[in-house]
PDB file of C-alpha atoms in Angstrom:
ATOM      1  CA  ASN B   1      -7.485 113.877  82.088  1.00 85.00           C
ATOM      2  CA  LYS B   2      -7.113 114.246  85.836  1.00 90.00           C
ATOM      3  CA  TYR B   3      -6.846 110.479  86.305  1.00 93.00           C
ATOM      4  CA  LYS B   4      -5.318 109.435  82.984  1.00 94.00           C
ATOM      5  CA  GLU B   5      -2.771 107.459  85.008  1.00 95.00           C
ATOM      6  CA  TRP B   6      -5.634 105.115  85.924  1.00 96.00           C
ATOM      7  CA  PHE B   7      -8.225 105.332  83.155  1.00 95.00           C
ATOM      8  CA  GLU B   8      -8.325 105.419  79.391  1.00 93.00           C
ATOM      9  CA  TRP B   9     -11.329 105.738  77.130  1.00 87.00           C
ATOM     10  CA  ILE B  10     -12.476 106.771  73.692  1.00 76.00           C
ATOM     11  CA  ARG B  11     -15.558 108.944  73.482  1.00 77.00           C
ATOM     12  CA  PRO B  12     -18.398 106.924  71.885  1.00 76.00           C
ATOM     13  CA  ASN B  13     -19.746 108.039  68.529  1.00 75.00           C
ATOM     14  CA  ALA B  14     -23.329 107.533  69.651  1.00 73.00           C
ATOM     15  CA  GLY B  15     -25.313 106.402  72.642  1.00 74.00           C
ATOM     16  CA  ALA B  16     -24.851 106.802  76.361  1.00 75.00           C
ATOM     17  CA  ILE B  17     -22.462 103.919  77.063  1.00 81.00           C
ATOM     18  CA  CYS B  18     -18.695 104.022  77.111  1.00 84.00           C
ATOM     19  CA  PHE B  19     -16.031 101.432  77.739  1.00 85.00           C
ATOM     20  CA  VAL B  20     -13.289 102.479  80.101  1.00 91.00           C
ATOM     21  CA  LYS B  21      -9.956 100.776  80.626  1.00 93.00           C
ATOM     22  CA  PHE B  22      -8.639 100.669  84.173  1.00 94.00           C
ATOM     23  CA  LYS B  23      -4.842 100.826  84.061  1.00 95.00           C
ATOM     24  CA  GLY B  24      -4.314 100.055  87.746  1.00 94.00           C
ATOM     25  CA  PRO B  25      -3.365  96.816  89.495  1.00 95.00           C
ATOM     26  CA  LEU B  26      -6.893  95.304  89.521  1.00 93.00           C
ATOM     27  CA  THR B  27      -9.112  93.610  86.969  1.00 89.00           C
ATOM     28  CA  SER B  28     -12.425  95.283  86.180  1.00 89.00           C
ATOM     29  CA  GLU B  29     -14.159  92.610  88.261  1.00 88.00           C
ATOM     30  CA  GLN B  30     -11.978  93.366  91.302  1.00 92.00           C
ATOM     31  CA  LEU B  31     -12.457  97.112  90.815  1.00 93.00           C
ATOM     32  CA  GLY B  32     -16.205  96.586  90.426  1.00 91.00           C
ATOM     33  CA  LYS B  33     -16.419  94.793  93.765  1.00 93.00           C
ATOM     34  CA  LEU B  34     -14.543  97.590  95.559  1.00 94.00           C
ATOM     35  CA  LEU B  35     -16.703 100.230  93.890  1.00 93.00           C
ATOM     36  CA  ALA B  36     -19.880  98.332  94.820  1.00 92.00           C
ATOM     37  CA  ASP B  37     -18.753  98.440  98.455  1.00 92.00           C
ATOM     38  CA  ALA B  38     -18.608 102.236  98.021  1.00 91.00           C
ATOM     39  CA  SER B  39     -22.119 102.256  96.419  1.00 87.00           C
ATOM     40  CA  ILE B  40     -20.752 102.937  92.928  1.00 89.00           C
ATOM     41  CA  SER B  41     -21.921 100.665  90.125  1.00 87.00           C
ATOM     42  CA  ILE B  42     -19.979  99.715  87.009  1.00 87.00           C
ATOM     43  CA  LYS B  43     -20.367  96.764  84.668  1.00 85.00           C
ATOM     44  CA  PRO B  44     -17.100  94.763  84.591  1.00 84.00           C
ATOM     45  CA  ALA B  45     -15.803  93.089  81.427  1.00 79.00           C
ATOM     46  CA  TYR B  46     -17.591  89.799  82.082  1.00 77.00           C
ATOM     47  CA  CYS B  47     -20.919  91.603  81.575  1.00 81.00           C
ATOM     48  CA  PHE B  48     -20.259  92.427  77.921  1.00 77.00           C
ATOM     49  CA  THR B  49     -18.268  89.531  76.517  1.00 77.00           C
ATOM     50  CA  ASP B  50     -18.469  85.749  76.539  1.00 79.00           C
ATOM     51  CA  GLU B  51     -14.712  85.291  76.746  1.00 79.00           C
ATOM     52  CA  ILE B  52     -12.552  87.199  79.225  1.00 77.00           C
ATOM     53  CA  THR B  53      -9.062  87.654  77.863  1.00 80.00           C
ATOM     54  CA  GLN B  54      -6.187  89.759  79.161  1.00 78.00           C
ATOM     55  CA  GLU B  55      -7.069  92.187  76.407  1.00 79.00           C
ATOM     56  CA  VAL B  56     -10.511  92.973  77.889  1.00 82.00           C
ATOM     57  CA  GLU B  57     -10.291  92.027  81.574  1.00 87.00           C
ATOM     58  CA  ASN B  58      -9.468  95.602  82.615  1.00 90.00           C
ATOM     59  CA  TYR B  59     -12.367  97.232  80.769  1.00 87.00           C
ATOM     60  CA  PHE B  60     -15.675  98.190  82.287  1.00 88.00           C
ATOM     61  CA  ARG B  61     -18.838  99.792  81.015  1.00 84.00           C
ATOM     62  CA  VAL B  62     -20.322 103.062  82.189  1.00 82.00           C
ATOM     63  CA  GLY B  63     -23.694 104.486  81.191  1.00 77.00           C
ATOM     64  CA  PHE B  64     -23.737 108.259  81.374  1.00 73.00           C
ATOM     65  CA  GLY B  65     -27.270 109.111  80.342  1.00 71.00           C
ATOM     66  CA  GLU B  66     -28.837 109.280  83.793  1.00 74.00           C
ATOM     67  CA  LYS B  67     -29.495 112.406  85.867  1.00 80.00           C
ATOM     68  CA  LYS B  68     -27.449 110.970  88.743  1.00 82.00           C
ATOM     69  CA  MET B  69     -24.277 110.765  86.634  1.00 83.00           C
ATOM     70  CA  PRO B  70     -22.651 113.903  88.130  1.00 86.00           C
ATOM     71  CA  LEU B  71     -23.117 112.431  91.629  1.00 89.00           C
ATOM     72  CA  ALA B  72     -21.674 109.111  90.485  1.00 87.00           C
ATOM     73  CA  LEU B  73     -18.651 110.853  88.960  1.00 87.00           C
ATOM     74  CA  ASP B  74     -18.081 112.786  92.181  1.00 92.00           C
ATOM     75  CA  ALA B  75     -18.197 109.520  94.134  1.00 92.00           C
ATOM     76  CA  LEU B  76     -15.816 107.848  91.670  1.00 92.00           C
ATOM     77  CA  GLU B  77     -13.398 110.755  91.875  1.00 94.00           C
ATOM     78  CA  LYS B  78     -13.400 110.537  95.670  1.00 95.00           C
ATOM     79  CA  PHE B  79     -12.852 106.773  95.501  1.00 96.00           C
ATOM     80  CA  VAL B  80      -9.906 107.116  93.110  1.00 96.00           C
ATOM     81  CA  GLY B  81      -8.381 109.851  95.265  1.00 96.00           C
ATOM     82  CA  GLU B  82      -8.588 107.596  98.304  1.00 96.00           C
ATOM     83  CA  HIS B  83      -7.043 104.559  96.544  1.00 96.00           C
ATOM     84  CA  GLN B  84      -4.485 105.844  94.069  1.00 96.00           C
ATOM     85  CA  GLU B  85      -1.500 105.776  96.445  1.00 96.00           C
ATOM     86  CA  GLN B  86      -2.222 102.135  97.239  1.00 95.00           C
ATOM     87  CA  TRP B  87      -2.538 101.384  93.503  1.00 95.00           C
ATOM     88  CA  ARG B  88       0.823 103.056  92.847  1.00 95.00           C
ATOM     89  CA  ARG B  89       2.475 100.855  95.450  1.00 95.00           C
ATOM     90  CA  CYS B  90       0.952  97.750  93.831  1.00 92.00           C
ATOM     91  CA  SER B  91       1.824  98.682  90.246  1.00 79.00           C
TER      92      SER B  91
END
């Protein structure tokens, strides 16, 4: 809820994978590259579909079953905090 301006998701019914929609000014591929530079890994839309459309280009996949997930979420929260003003200017 803290970053609902930037992200939207529906809790999965089963499993440890969720699809998240980034509502900012970047595609999931662009966001993924910036996150990788910050040592945070996501799987952009092109990793889970054969055809990238505007409908899915802003989605990315997150697996949350690993022990390191709390650390990854902390790093993601820091990243979003550092970039959200820039995203607002671009939106």
